[in-house]
Each structure stands twice: as C-alpha cells, then as structure tokens.
C-alpha cells in the first residue's frame, strides 16, 4: 500500500538522500540469474560455528539469500545487506522468513547499517572481500569490526583464482585481524563447489576476545565516583539515556567511532527532566532553596512556560507563536548552561578529553509557530559522543537509569539536609518527580480517531486478530509494551480487541511473524487515522517515527519504511530487554 508522504516541516514531499555509489550493481542486475546460481552454493563451514542460542547476525552480500534464510530458520535475527536491487528482490521473493530484514547498502561505507545503531554477534562476508579495493580494505575492516559485539565472530569467505592471490589475501586478512584485536580461530581451505579447477576458497573465522567497550565503567565512574557540585552531570546522563531510548532516530552515525546528536534535543529533554523537580521545590544544587532560585538555566523564558506540560516537550510537537518564542529562548538558555557546565566537566580518565563535545550556534531566533523536528533541534548545534557510549545507552539504558536515579536521590537528600528541609520530602515524592512519563493524551487522541473511524465504517478491525471491533469493545494497545519501552508515539498506538489486549497480549512483545501478518491492518490504520487526517497530523506522525525509530537508513520516509523500522525495533527490544514474545 503506497502512502502519501510528508516532510518533517509538514509540507507535501519526499524525503530524499543522495544515493550511495554502487560498484558492479549494474552488472549484477544484467547477470542476476547467473549470479543467483553462482551464489547459491552455501558455505556450510561457518554454519557449524553459529551459536545455538538465537543471536543477531549481519550478512554483507546476500547472493541468492540462501545463507541468510538458513540462519533465520535456526532462530537467529538476520540483517542482510545487498546493493543489487535485482538480487535483493529475487532473494526476498524466495525467502520470506520474518527473522530476516533486507537493506540496500554498499561497501565501503555501509552507511545504512551503521545508522541502525546495532552491534552483532556474528558478521558474515561471503565472497565480497575481493570486490573491495585494496586501498580501502583497512578502513572497511575497521568499520566492520566496529559493528561486532564483544566476543562476536566474523566469518569471511574469499575466492581465489591464483596461488599468488591466495597467499597475498590470506596474509592480508591475518594482518588486519591482529591489528584490530581479533583472533583467528579457524582457517578452512576448500575446493570450488562448481568444480572449477582454477578456483579455490578460504573461510576465516575471526573472534573478538574483548570484554566490553569501556563505556560502562566510564558511566559507573561518572555516576558514583565523580565529584558533583550539582545534579547536572546526572541530568546530562539521564537526558542522553532517554534520547537513546525514545529518540534514537535523531542521532546521526558519522563513522565507526562517533555519533552526533542535536544540541537542541539535549536542551528539550533537559527541560522535560528538570521541570517536575523544580516544580516540587526539590533542590538541584546546594543553593537551590526554592523553586528556580539559584538555577542558572531557569530564565524568565523558562518561567513563562508554566502552562506547558513537560510531557509535550517531545519531538513532533507543534507550538503556536505565543509559546514558541519563550520555548526557543528557554532551550537556548539551557544549551548555554549545558555547554558551559556539565559538557565541559564530564571527561575521560585523563581529565582532559571531553565525553560530550558540543558545537553550539545559539544566535538564531524564531518567529511564528515551530515544530520540534530534527532540523530545528540541530539549529542549536550538535554534540559528539563516542559510538561506544551511544551503543551502551541503546543496549543498557534501562539498567543504567536506575543507578542515575539512585545517586540523584542521594544528592537531593544531601542538599535538603544542608537546608534543614529533609523532613519536607519523602523518597516516593522524589521518585515521582524523577520519573519519565509519556503523555496520557496521546492515547486519548488515538482513541478518538478510532471511534470516528469505527462509527464511519472506515476501520473496524483488531490489528492482531483481524476480528471486527466496535466502540465498546476495543482498546488502544501499545504495540511495544509501555511497561518495557514507554513510548506514546502515534505509530505505537494501535486499535485492538479488548479481550485480545487484556487477556492475551498484555505486556508482551508481538513476534516479528505476527507483525508481518498484521502489516496491512497496521498500515491501513496509520493511513486513515493520521496521514489522511490533516497535514499537521501527518507531519507529527512522521516526525515522531523519525525520532523514535531508525528510519534514517531509508531514502524515502513513507509508511512502508516506518513499518520496516518498527519490525527492526522489535528485534532490538527482543534482544536488548528480553521481553517475552506473544503470537496470536
């Protein structure tokens, strides 16, 4: 089903990006049948070494798709990258396993894969290494290893046509593995499966012995050990954690070592984190004795936002001219404080290198209404962090936040004691003020749209069972359970039978197979409930999806690609949080 498309500013259009260079793609398309037959030989050796427990696998170069399908049949979640449109379409048509996600991407940059923000237990490169220019192989190898989990494995298959090329390539792979801290655990030589005398194959198994990226010890040190004159260091980490959990689509992966995030997004989420705390008169530094007293970022513009709910401070929201100026100034004042204070003083162990590297531009003004979208939030500047820190927040954020909150409560109790106010507040009150809540009205809006569509006869189906629903027996279900991943975005709110939602699905994760079965109903709901509703509704839908899902890898942002990103997020939650799955 083809949807209307709207850009992030709410104007009709298509999201386009410059296409990547695709070496040999035209030749692949011309000889697709021959190539499928050629690639259909399965390199069985690496299949013997796959983990028994389901893991995440990246296959670079799909060929016929048979290897990826075999891995998916074993229960693994497989991301397959193939630059040739013809090969990829043929492979997708033959292999329809919901455990496989197909992407168009190219070596040497792998821009799409890197933008996904995922690391893999296994990376398979079948017959593609020889296609990489020799001058680019070192940078490609570094890029590939940066996508590998600690303890992960790379399976690299190389085709040889002469003895000299075999010696040179085998030596090269061994040297690259050593230089990047990998251990060569196996090297298997085989004859050509098609019986060609001049062709032989070498299969390498390279393992990462690492025990982690070092980001978790860094975070532990910042949270528990570093001196703190305020809660701002903790606040910055909490903001980053929530960006990773609810707005990861706003981040841009520049290379294998660096991720860039809009400075304005830090300011926006900072406002959302601190408003409830200051409203409750909870001190955030020793001299903060009442409300905003002594809090530098709480300017006059901040105080004029009293009528704005903190829950509305999220990507996709639109603000009218009477509020936009105050909000813009408040975010600008917060960004100035962030750059001057916590981003300056949070450093690595050498005490010199910054963990957060901001580049600010706080000169811009805003007139009229504004939309909290990616271009606007980047207009304040950018913040660079390491890819390792970002990956830790993506994978372990739900475990990191409790440590941040616990230390935050310790600091506030200390400040209250110095002010002789410790009897005024309970731990429970602190926890409520520190909690991150999605707006209830998001569900209410989706419920109202469902009622309108049911009454008009435009949409009357439970997205999971397909059975007819009416205005009295349906719920608005969080596709991904709110208890595990609190997200109230439009795309995550789906109409479902109350009996199915409350008695069967509950707080479980729909399987990838169930999502694929429900695709037409979900797309139809999105189209009618949000895209066709109004330009503003359509804009907000795509802005929210672009923030919380990883859609940046697609050339076009449309409903089909939002759905593909939703299925990919299912894999992230399945592996990172071990949420129990549910199949109707």
Coordinates of C-alpha atoms in Angstrom, one line a residue:
X1 CA 0.0 0.0 0.0
X2 CA 1.5 3.3 -1.1
X3 CA 1.1 6.2 1.3
X4 CA 1.1 9.9 1.0
X5 CA 4.4 11.4 2.0
X6 CA 5.0 14.4 4.1
X7 CA 8.3 16.0 5.0
X8 CA 9.2 17.0 8.6
X9 CA 8.0 20.5 8.1
X10 CA 4.5 19.3 7.3
X11 CA 4.7 20.1 3.6
X12 CA 4.0 17.6 0.9
X13 CA 7.1 16.0 -0.5
X14 CA 9.5 13.0 -0.3
X15 CA 12.5 12.5 2.0
X16 CA 15.4 12.0 -0.4
X17 CA 19.1 11.4 0.3
X18 CA 22.0 11.2 -2.1
X19 CA 22.2 7.6 -3.3
X20 CA 25.4 5.7 -2.4
X21 CA 27.9 4.6 -5.0
X22 CA 27.1 1.0 -6.0
X23 CA 30.1 -0.8 -7.5
X24 CA 29.1 -3.5 -10.0
X25 CA 25.4 -3.2 -9.3
X26 CA 24.5 -2.7 -13.0
X27 CA 26.5 -5.8 -13.9
X28 CA 24.7 -7.7 -11.1
X29 CA 21.3 -6.7 -12.5
X30 CA 22.3 -7.8 -16.0
X31 CA 23.5 -11.2 -14.8
X32 CA 21.1 -11.8 -11.9
X33 CA 20.1 -15.3 -12.9
X34 CA 23.8 -16.3 -13.3
X35 CA 24.8 -14.7 -10.1
X36 CA 21.9 -16.4 -8.1
X37 CA 23.1 -19.8 -9.4
X38 CA 26.7 -19.0 -8.6
X39 CA 26.0 -17.7 -5.0
X40 CA 23.5 -20.5 -4.3
X41 CA 26.4 -22.6 -3.1
X42 CA 26.2 -22.4 0.7
X43 CA 29.4 -22.1 2.6
X44 CA 28.4 -24.7 5.2
X45 CA 31.5 -24.5 7.3
X46 CA 30.5 -21.3 9.1
X47 CA 27.0 -22.6 9.8
X48 CA 28.6 -25.2 12.1
X49 CA 30.1 -22.5 14.2
X50 CA 26.9 -20.4 14.8
X51 CA 25.8 -20.1 18.4
X52 CA 22.9 -22.4 19.4
X53 CA 21.2 -19.6 21.2
X54 CA 19.4 -17.1 18.9
X55 CA 21.7 -14.1 18.2
X56 CA 21.9 -11.1 15.9
X57 CA 23.7 -11.7 12.5
X58 CA 24.7 -9.3 9.8
X59 CA 25.3 -10.7 6.4
X60 CA 27.0 -8.4 3.9
X61 CA 26.2 -9.6 0.4
X62 CA 23.1 -11.8 0.1
X63 CA 23.7 -13.6 -3.1
X64 CA 20.6 -15.9 -3.5
X65 CA 19.7 -15.2 0.1
X66 CA 20.0 -18.9 1.0
X67 CA 22.6 -18.5 3.7
X68 CA 20.6 -15.8 5.4
X69 CA 17.5 -17.9 5.2
X70 CA 19.2 -20.9 6.7
X71 CA 20.4 -18.7 9.6
X72 CA 16.9 -17.3 10.1
X73 CA 15.4 -20.8 10.1
X74 CA 17.8 -21.6 13.0
X75 CA 16.1 -18.8 15.0
X76 CA 18.6 -16.1 14.5
X77 CA 17.7 -12.5 13.7
X78 CA 19.4 -11.7 10.4
X79 CA 20.1 -8.3 8.8
X80 CA 21.0 -8.9 5.1
X81 CA 22.7 -6.2 3.1
X82 CA 22.7 -6.3 -0.7
X83 CA 23.4 -3.4 -3.1
X84 CA 21.9 -5.0 -6.2
X85 CA 18.2 -4.3 -6.5
X86 CA 17.7 -7.4 -8.7
X87 CA 19.5 -9.8 -6.4
X88 CA 17.8 -8.4 -3.3
X89 CA 14.3 -8.6 -4.9
X90 CA 14.8 -12.2 -6.0
X91 CA 16.2 -13.2 -2.6
X92 CA 13.3 -11.6 -0.8
X93 CA 10.7 -13.2 -3.0
X94 CA 12.2 -16.7 -2.4
X95 CA 12.9 -16.3 1.3
X96 CA 10.0 -14.7 3.3
X97 CA 11.2 -15.5 6.8
X98 CA 10.2 -12.7 9.3
X99 CA 13.5 -13.1 11.1
X100 CA 15.3 -11.6 8.0
X101 CA 15.4 -7.8 7.4
X102 CA 16.7 -6.7 4.0
X103 CA 18.5 -3.5 3.4
X104 CA 20.1 -1.8 0.4
X105 CA 23.6 -0.7 1.3
X106 CA 27.1 -0.7 -0.1
X107 CA 30.7 -1.2 0.8
X108 CA 32.9 0.5 1.7
X109 CA 30.8 3.0 3.8
X110 CA 27.9 0.8 5.0
X111 CA 26.1 4.0 5.9
X112 CA 22.7 2.4 6.2
X113 CA 23.9 -0.4 8.5
X114 CA 25.8 2.0 10.7
X115 CA 22.8 4.2 11.1
X116 CA 20.8 1.3 12.5
X117 CA 22.9 1.7 15.7
X118 CA 23.1 -2.1 16.3
X119 CA 26.0 -4.4 17.0
X120 CA 26.1 -8.0 16.0
X121 CA 27.1 -11.4 17.5
X122 CA 28.0 -12.7 14.0
X123 CA 29.0 -10.9 10.8
X124 CA 29.2 -12.8 7.6
X125 CA 31.0 -11.6 4.5
X126 CA 30.5 -14.1 1.7
X127 CA 32.6 -13.6 -1.4
X128 CA 32.5 -9.8 -1.2
X129 CA 36.0 -9.1 0.1
X130 CA 37.7 -9.4 -3.2
X131 CA 35.3 -6.6 -4.5
X132 CA 36.7 -4.1 -2.0
X133 CA 39.5 -2.0 -3.5
X134 CA 42.8 -2.9 -1.8
X135 CA 43.3 0.7 -0.7
X136 CA 40.0 0.7 1.1
X137 CA 40.3 -2.7 2.9
X138 CA 41.8 -1.5 6.1
X139 CA 39.1 1.2 6.6
X140 CA 36.4 -1.3 5.7
X141 CA 37.7 -3.9 8.1
X142 CA 37.8 -1.3 10.9
X143 CA 34.2 -0.3 10.0
X144 CA 33.0 -4.0 10.1
X145 CA 34.8 -4.8 13.4
X146 CA 33.1 -1.7 15.0
X147 CA 29.8 -3.4 14.3
X148 CA 30.8 -6.5 16.2
X149 CA 29.8 -7.3 19.8
X150 CA 32.4 -8.2 22.4
X151 CA 33.0 -11.9 21.9
X152 CA 31.4 -11.8 18.5
X153 CA 32.6 -13.6 15.4
X154 CA 33.4 -12.6 11.8
X155 CA 33.0 -15.2 9.1
X156 CA 35.0 -14.1 6.0
X157 CA 34.9 -16.2 2.8
X158 CA 37.4 -15.4 0.0
X159 CA 37.6 -16.8 -3.5
X160 CA 41.0 -17.3 -5.1
X161 CA 41.9 -17.7 -8.8
X162 CA 45.7 -17.9 -8.5
X163 CA 48.1 -19.2 -5.8
X164 CA 49.7 -15.8 -5.5
X165 CA 46.4 -14.1 -4.9
X166 CA 45.6 -16.7 -2.2
X167 CA 48.9 -16.1 -0.4
X168 CA 48.5 -12.3 -0.5
X169 CA 44.9 -12.2 0.6
X170 CA 45.4 -14.8 3.4
X171 CA 48.3 -12.7 4.7
X172 CA 46.3 -9.5 4.5
X173 CA 43.4 -10.9 6.4
X174 CA 45.6 -12.3 9.2
X175 CA 47.4 -8.9 9.5
X176 CA 44.1 -7.0 9.6
X177 CA 42.7 -9.3 12.3
X178 CA 45.8 -8.9 14.5
X179 CA 45.8 -5.1 14.1
X180 CA 42.1 -4.9 15.1
X181 CA 42.4 -7.2 18.1
X182 CA 40.7 -10.2 16.6
X183 CA 41.8 -13.8 17.0
X184 CA 41.9 -16.1 14.0
X185 CA 40.3 -19.3 15.4
X186 CA 40.0 -21.2 12.1
X187 CA 41.1 -21.1 8.5
X188 CA 39.5 -23.7 6.2
X189 CA 40.6 -24.3 2.6
X190 CA 38.0 -25.8 0.2
X191 CA 37.7 -26.6 -3.5
X192 CA 35.2 -24.8 -5.7
X193 CA 31.7 -26.2 -5.3
X194 CA 31.1 -25.7 -9.0
X195 CA 34.1 -27.8 -9.9
X196 CA 36.2 -25.0 -11.4
X197 CA 39.9 -26.1 -11.3
X198 CA 41.3 -22.6 -11.1
X199 CA 39.1 -21.6 -8.2
X200 CA 39.6 -22.3 -4.5
X201 CA 38.1 -20.9 -1.3
X202 CA 39.3 -19.8 2.1
X203 CA 37.0 -19.4 5.1
X204 CA 38.3 -17.4 8.0
X205 CA 36.7 -17.4 11.5
X206 CA 37.8 -14.3 13.4
X207 CA 36.7 -13.7 17.0
X208 CA 36.7 -10.7 19.2
X209 CA 38.1 -11.5 22.7
X210 CA 37.0 -8.2 24.2
X211 CA 35.0 -8.0 27.4
X212 CA 33.3 -4.7 26.6
X213 CA 33.8 -1.2 25.2
X214 CA 34.8 0.6 28.4
X215 CA 31.7 2.8 28.3
X216 CA 30.0 1.1 31.2
X217 CA 33.0 1.6 33.6
X218 CA 33.1 5.2 32.4
X219 CA 29.4 5.7 33.2
X220 CA 29.8 4.0 36.6
X221 CA 32.6 6.4 37.4
X222 CA 30.6 9.4 36.4
X223 CA 27.5 8.3 38.3
X224 CA 29.1 7.1 41.5
X225 CA 32.6 8.4 41.8
X226 CA 33.0 11.9 40.2
X227 CA 32.6 15.0 42.4
X228 CA 29.4 16.8 41.8
X229 CA 28.6 20.4 42.7
X230 CA 25.0 19.9 41.4
X231 CA 22.8 17.3 39.8
X232 CA 23.8 18.5 36.3
X233 CA 26.2 15.6 35.4
X234 CA 23.5 13.1 36.4
X235 CA 20.9 15.2 34.5
X236 CA 23.0 15.1 31.3
X237 CA 23.4 11.3 31.5
X238 CA 19.6 10.9 32.1
X239 CA 18.9 13.1 29.1
X240 CA 21.2 11.0 26.9
X241 CA 19.7 7.8 28.2
X242 CA 16.2 9.0 27.2
X243 CA 17.4 10.3 23.8
X244 CA 18.8 6.8 23.2
X245 CA 15.6 5.1 24.3
X246 CA 13.0 7.3 22.8
X247 CA 14.6 9.5 20.1
X248 CA 17.5 7.4 18.7
X249 CA 16.4 8.3 15.2
X250 CA 17.5 11.9 15.8
X251 CA 21.2 10.7 16.1
X252 CA 23.5 10.6 13.2
X253 CA 26.2 8.0 13.0
X254 CA 29.1 9.8 11.3
X255 CA 31.7 7.0 11.4
X256 CA 32.5 3.9 13.4
X257 CA 33.8 6.0 16.3
X258 CA 31.5 9.0 16.6
X259 CA 27.7 9.7 16.9
X260 CA 26.3 13.2 16.5
X261 CA 23.1 14.3 18.4
X262 CA 21.2 17.7 18.1
X263 CA 22.2 20.1 20.9
X264 CA 18.6 21.3 20.9
X265 CA 17.4 17.8 21.7
X266 CA 19.5 17.8 24.8
X267 CA 18.0 21.2 25.8
X268 CA 14.5 20.0 25.1
X269 CA 14.8 16.8 27.2
X270 CA 16.7 18.7 29.9
X271 CA 13.6 21.0 30.2
X272 CA 11.4 17.9 30.4
X273 CA 13.6 16.3 33.1
X274 CA 14.0 19.3 35.4
X275 CA 10.6 20.9 35.2
X276 CA 8.9 18.4 37.6
X277 CA 11.8 18.6 40.0
X278 CA 11.8 22.4 40.2
X279 CA 8.0 22.5 40.4
X280 CA 8.3 20.3 43.5
X281 CA 10.9 22.6 45.0
X282 CA 13.5 19.8 45.1
X283 CA 17.0 21.3 45.2
X284 CA 19.3 20.6 42.3
X285 CA 22.4 22.3 43.9
X286 CA 23.2 23.4 47.4
X287 CA 22.0 27.0 46.9
X288 CA 18.7 26.0 45.2
X289 CA 16.5 26.7 48.2
X290 CA 13.2 27.3 46.5
X291 CA 11.8 26.6 43.0
X292 CA 14.2 28.2 40.4
X293 CA 16.2 30.2 42.9
X294 CA 19.9 29.8 42.1
X295 CA 19.3 27.7 39.0
X296 CA 21.1 29.4 36.1
X297 CA 19.2 27.9 33.2
X298 CA 15.8 28.7 34.6
X299 CA 15.4 32.1 32.9
X300 CA 12.4 34.3 32.5
X301 CA 11.6 32.4 29.3
X302 CA 11.6 29.2 31.4
X303 CA 9.2 30.7 33.9
X304 CA 6.8 31.7 31.1
X305 CA 6.4 28.0 30.1
X306 CA 4.5 27.2 33.3
X307 CA 1.3 26.3 31.3
X308 CA 3.2 23.9 29.0
X309 CA 3.1 20.3 30.2
X310 CA 6.6 18.7 30.4
X311 CA 5.0 15.7 28.6
X312 CA 4.5 17.9 25.5
X313 CA 8.2 18.6 25.3
X314 CA 9.0 15.9 22.7
X315 CA 9.8 15.6 19.1
X316 CA 7.0 16.1 16.7
X317 CA 5.1 18.6 18.8
X318 CA 4.0 21.9 17.2
X319 CA 3.8 25.2 19.3
X320 CA 2.0 28.4 18.3
X321 CA 3.6 31.8 18.1
X322 CA 2.5 32.8 21.6
X323 CA 4.6 30.0 23.1
X324 CA 7.3 29.3 20.5
X325 CA 9.4 32.3 21.4
X326 CA 9.6 31.5 25.1
X327 CA 10.3 27.8 24.3
X328 CA 13.1 28.7 21.9
X329 CA 14.7 31.1 24.3
X330 CA 14.4 28.6 27.2
X331 CA 16.1 25.8 25.1
X332 CA 18.8 28.3 24.1
X333 CA 19.5 29.2 27.7
X334 CA 19.6 25.5 28.7
X335 CA 22.0 24.7 25.9
X336 CA 24.3 27.6 27.0
X337 CA 24.3 26.1 30.5
X338 CA 25.0 22.6 29.2
X339 CA 27.9 23.7 27.1
X340 CA 29.4 25.8 29.9
X341 CA 29.0 23.3 32.7
X342 CA 28.3 19.5 32.5
X343 CA 29.6 19.1 29.0
X344 CA 32.8 20.8 30.0
X345 CA 33.4 19.0 33.2
X346 CA 32.5 15.4 32.3
X347 CA 35.8 14.0 31.0
X348 CA 37.6 10.7 30.4
X349 CA 40.1 9.4 33.0
X350 CA 42.8 11.7 31.7
X351 CA 40.8 14.7 33.0
X352 CA 41.3 16.5 29.6
X353 CA 39.3 14.8 26.8
X354 CA 35.6 15.6 27.0
X355 CA 33.0 12.9 26.8
X356 CA 30.5 15.3 25.3
X357 CA 31.9 17.6 22.6
X358 CA 29.4 20.3 21.7
X359 CA 29.4 22.8 18.8
X360 CA 26.9 25.4 19.6
X361 CA 25.1 28.1 17.5
X362 CA 22.8 30.0 19.8
X363 CA 22.4 33.1 17.6
X364 CA 19.3 32.1 15.8
X365 CA 15.8 33.4 16.6
X366 CA 12.4 32.1 15.9
X367 CA 9.2 33.9 14.7
X368 CA 5.8 32.3 14.4
X369 CA 5.0 28.7 15.2
X370 CA 7.6 26.0 15.4
X371 CA 7.8 22.2 15.1
X372 CA 10.2 20.2 17.3
X373 CA 11.7 18.3 14.4
X374 CA 15.2 17.3 13.6
X375 CA 16.3 20.3 11.6
X376 CA 15.0 22.7 14.2
X377 CA 16.8 20.8 17.1
X378 CA 20.0 20.7 15.1
X379 CA 19.8 24.5 14.5
X380 CA 21.1 25.0 18.1
X381 CA 24.2 23.0 17.3
X382 CA 25.5 19.4 17.7
X383 CA 27.0 17.2 20.3
X384 CA 29.5 14.5 19.5
X385 CA 29.8 11.4 21.7
X386 CA 31.7 8.1 21.2
X387 CA 29.9 5.3 19.4
X388 CA 30.7 3.0 22.3
X389 CA 28.9 5.3 24.8
X390 CA 25.9 5.6 22.4
X391 CA 25.8 1.8 22.0
X392 CA 25.8 1.3 25.7
X393 CA 22.9 3.7 26.2
X394 CA 21.0 1.9 23.4
X395 CA 21.5 -1.5 24.8
X396 CA 21.7 -1.0 28.5
X397 CA 19.8 2.3 29.1
X398 CA 17.0 0.7 31.1
X399 CA 19.6 -0.7 33.5
X400 CA 21.7 2.5 33.6
X401 CA 18.8 4.8 34.6
X402 CA 18.1 3.2 38.0
X403 CA 21.7 3.9 39.0
X404 CA 21.4 7.5 37.9
X405 CA 18.1 8.0 39.8
X406 CA 19.5 6.4 42.9
X407 CA 22.5 8.7 43.0
X408 CA 20.3 11.7 42.2
X409 CA 18.1 11.0 45.2
X410 CA 21.3 10.8 47.4
X411 CA 22.3 14.2 46.2
X412 CA 18.9 15.8 46.8
X413 CA 18.7 14.3 50.3
X414 CA 22.2 15.9 51.0
X415 CA 21.1 19.3 49.7
X416 CA 17.8 19.1 51.7
X417 CA 19.7 18.2 54.8
X418 CA 22.0 21.2 54.4
X419 CA 19.0 23.4 54.1
X420 CA 17.3 21.8 57.1
X421 CA 14.4 20.7 54.8
X422 CA 14.9 16.9 54.9
X423 CA 11.5 16.4 56.6
X424 CA 9.6 18.0 53.8
X425 CA 10.1 15.3 51.2
X426 CA 9.8 11.6 51.0
X427 CA 11.7 9.2 48.8
X428 CA 8.4 8.4 47.0
X429 CA 7.9 12.1 46.1
X430 CA 11.5 12.3 44.7
X431 CA 10.9 9.2 42.6
X432 CA 7.7 10.6 41.1
X433 CA 9.4 13.8 40.2
X434 CA 12.3 11.9 38.6
X435 CA 10.1 9.5 36.7
X436 CA 9.8 9.8 32.9
X437 CA 6.2 9.7 31.8
X438 CA 4.6 9.8 28.4
X439 CA 1.5 12.0 27.9
X440 CA -1.8 10.3 28.6
X441 CA -3.4 12.4 25.9
X442 CA -1.6 10.5 23.2
X443 CA -3.8 7.5 23.9
X444 CA -6.8 9.7 24.0
X445 CA -6.2 11.2 20.6
X446 CA -5.7 7.8 19.0
X447 CA -8.9 6.5 20.8
X448 CA -10.9 9.4 19.4
X449 CA -9.6 8.7 15.9
X450 CA -10.5 5.0 16.3
X451 CA -14.1 5.9 17.4
X452 CA -14.5 8.2 14.5
X453 CA -13.3 5.6 12.0
X454 CA -15.4 2.8 13.6
X455 CA -18.5 4.9 13.5
X456 CA -17.9 5.9 9.9
X457 CA -17.2 2.2 8.9
X458 CA -13.7 3.2 7.6
X459 CA -11.8 0.9 10.1
X460 CA -13.3 -1.8 12.2
X461 CA -10.6 -4.5 12.8
X462 CA -8.4 -5.5 15.7
X463 CA -4.9 -5.3 14.2
X464 CA -3.9 -8.6 15.9
X465 CA -6.9 -10.9 15.3
X466 CA -8.5 -9.2 12.3
X467 CA -11.9 -9.5 14.0
X468 CA -14.5 -6.8 14.0
X469 CA -14.4 -4.3 16.9
X470 CA -16.9 -1.7 18.0
X471 CA -16.7 1.5 20.1
X472 CA -17.4 -0.5 23.3
X473 CA -15.1 -3.5 23.0
X474 CA -11.7 -2.0 21.8
X475 CA -8.6 -0.8 23.5
X476 CA -5.7 1.4 22.2
X477 CA -2.8 -1.0 22.6
X478 CA 0.8 -0.1 22.8
X479 CA 2.3 -2.3 20.1
X480 CA 5.5 -2.4 22.1
X481 CA 4.5 -2.7 25.8
X482 CA 4.7 0.5 27.7
X483 CA 6.0 -1.2 30.8
X484 CA 9.1 -2.2 28.9
X485 CA 9.5 0.7 26.5
X486 CA 7.5 3.8 27.4
X487 CA 6.6 5.3 24.1
X488 CA 3.3 7.0 23.4
X489 CA 4.0 7.9 19.8
X490 CA 1.2 7.7 17.2
X491 CA 2.8 4.8 15.3
X492 CA 3.0 2.7 18.6
X493 CA -0.8 3.1 19.4
X494 CA -3.0 0.5 17.6
X495 CA -6.7 -0.4 17.9
X496 CA -7.2 -3.9 19.3
X497 CA -9.9 -6.1 20.7
X498 CA -10.1 -5.5 24.5
X499 CA -10.3 -9.3 25.1
X500 CA -7.1 -9.8 23.0
X501 CA -5.3 -6.9 24.5
X502 CA -6.1 -7.5 28.2
X503 CA -6.3 -11.3 28.3
X504 CA -3.7 -12.4 25.7
X505 CA -1.2 -9.8 24.6
X506 CA -0.9 -7.8 27.8
X507 CA 2.7 -6.6 28.4
X508 CA 4.2 -8.9 25.8
X509 CA 6.0 -8.2 22.6
X510 CA 4.3 -9.2 19.3
X511 CA 6.5 -11.6 17.4
X512 CA 8.1 -10.5 14.1
X513 CA 5.9 -13.1 12.3
X514 CA 2.7 -11.6 13.9
X515 CA 3.8 -8.1 12.8
X516 CA 4.2 -9.3 9.3
X517 CA 0.8 -10.9 9.3
X518 CA -0.7 -7.7 10.6
X519 CA 1.1 -5.4 8.3
X520 CA -1.8 -4.5 6.0
X521 CA -4.1 -3.6 9.0
X522 CA -1.4 -1.6 10.7
X523 CA -0.6 0.4 7.5
X524 CA -4.3 0.9 6.9
X525 CA -4.8 2.3 10.4
X526 CA -1.8 4.6 10.2
X527 CA -3.0 5.9 6.8
X528 CA -6.6 6.6 7.9
X529 CA -6.0 7.7 11.5
X530 CA -3.1 10.0 11.0
X531 CA -1.8 10.6 7.4
X532 CA -5.3 11.3 5.9
X533 CA -6.5 13.3 9.0
X534 CA -4.6 16.5 8.3
X535 CA -1.3 17.9 7.2
X536 CA -0.5 18.6 10.9
X537 CA -1.4 15.1 12.0
X538 CA 0.6 13.6 9.1
X539 CA 3.6 15.7 9.9
X540 CA 3.5 14.8 13.6
X541 CA 3.2 11.1 12.8
X542 CA 6.3 11.1 10.6
X543 CA 8.3 13.4 12.9
X544 CA 7.6 11.1 15.9
X545 CA 8.5 8.0 13.9
X546 CA 11.7 9.6 12.5
X547 CA 12.7 10.4 16.1
X548 CA 12.0 7.2 17.9
X549 CA 12.6 4.6 15.1
X550 CA 15.7 4.3 13.0
X551 CA 14.3 5.4 9.7
X552 CA 17.3 7.4 8.5
X553 CA 18.7 4.4 6.6
X554 CA 15.9 4.8 4.0
X555 CA 15.9 7.1 1.0
X556 CA 12.1 7.7 1.3
X557 CA 10.2 8.1 4.6
X558 CA 6.8 6.6 4.0
X559 CA 4.5 4.2 5.8
X560 CA 6.1 1.1 4.5
X561 CA 9.5 2.2 5.8
X562 CA 8.1 3.2 9.1
X563 CA 6.7 -0.4 9.3
X564 CA 10.1 -1.9 8.4
X565 CA 11.7 0.2 11.2
X566 CA 9.0 -1.0 13.6
X567 CA 9.9 -4.6 12.9
X568 CA 13.6 -3.8 13.3
X569 CA 12.8 -2.2 16.7
X570 CA 11.0 -5.4 17.7
X571 CA 14.3 -7.2 17.3
X572 CA 16.1 -4.5 19.4
X573 CA 13.7 -4.9 22.2
X574 CA 13.7 -8.7 21.9
X575 CA 17.5 -8.9 22.3
X576 CA 18.3 -5.9 24.5
X577 CA 15.5 -6.3 27.0
X578 CA 14.5 -10.0 26.7
X579 CA 10.8 -9.1 26.6
X580 CA 8.5 -12.2 26.4
X581 CA 7.0 -12.5 22.9
X582 CA 3.4 -13.2 22.0
X583 CA 1.9 -14.8 18.9
X584 CA -1.9 -14.7 18.3

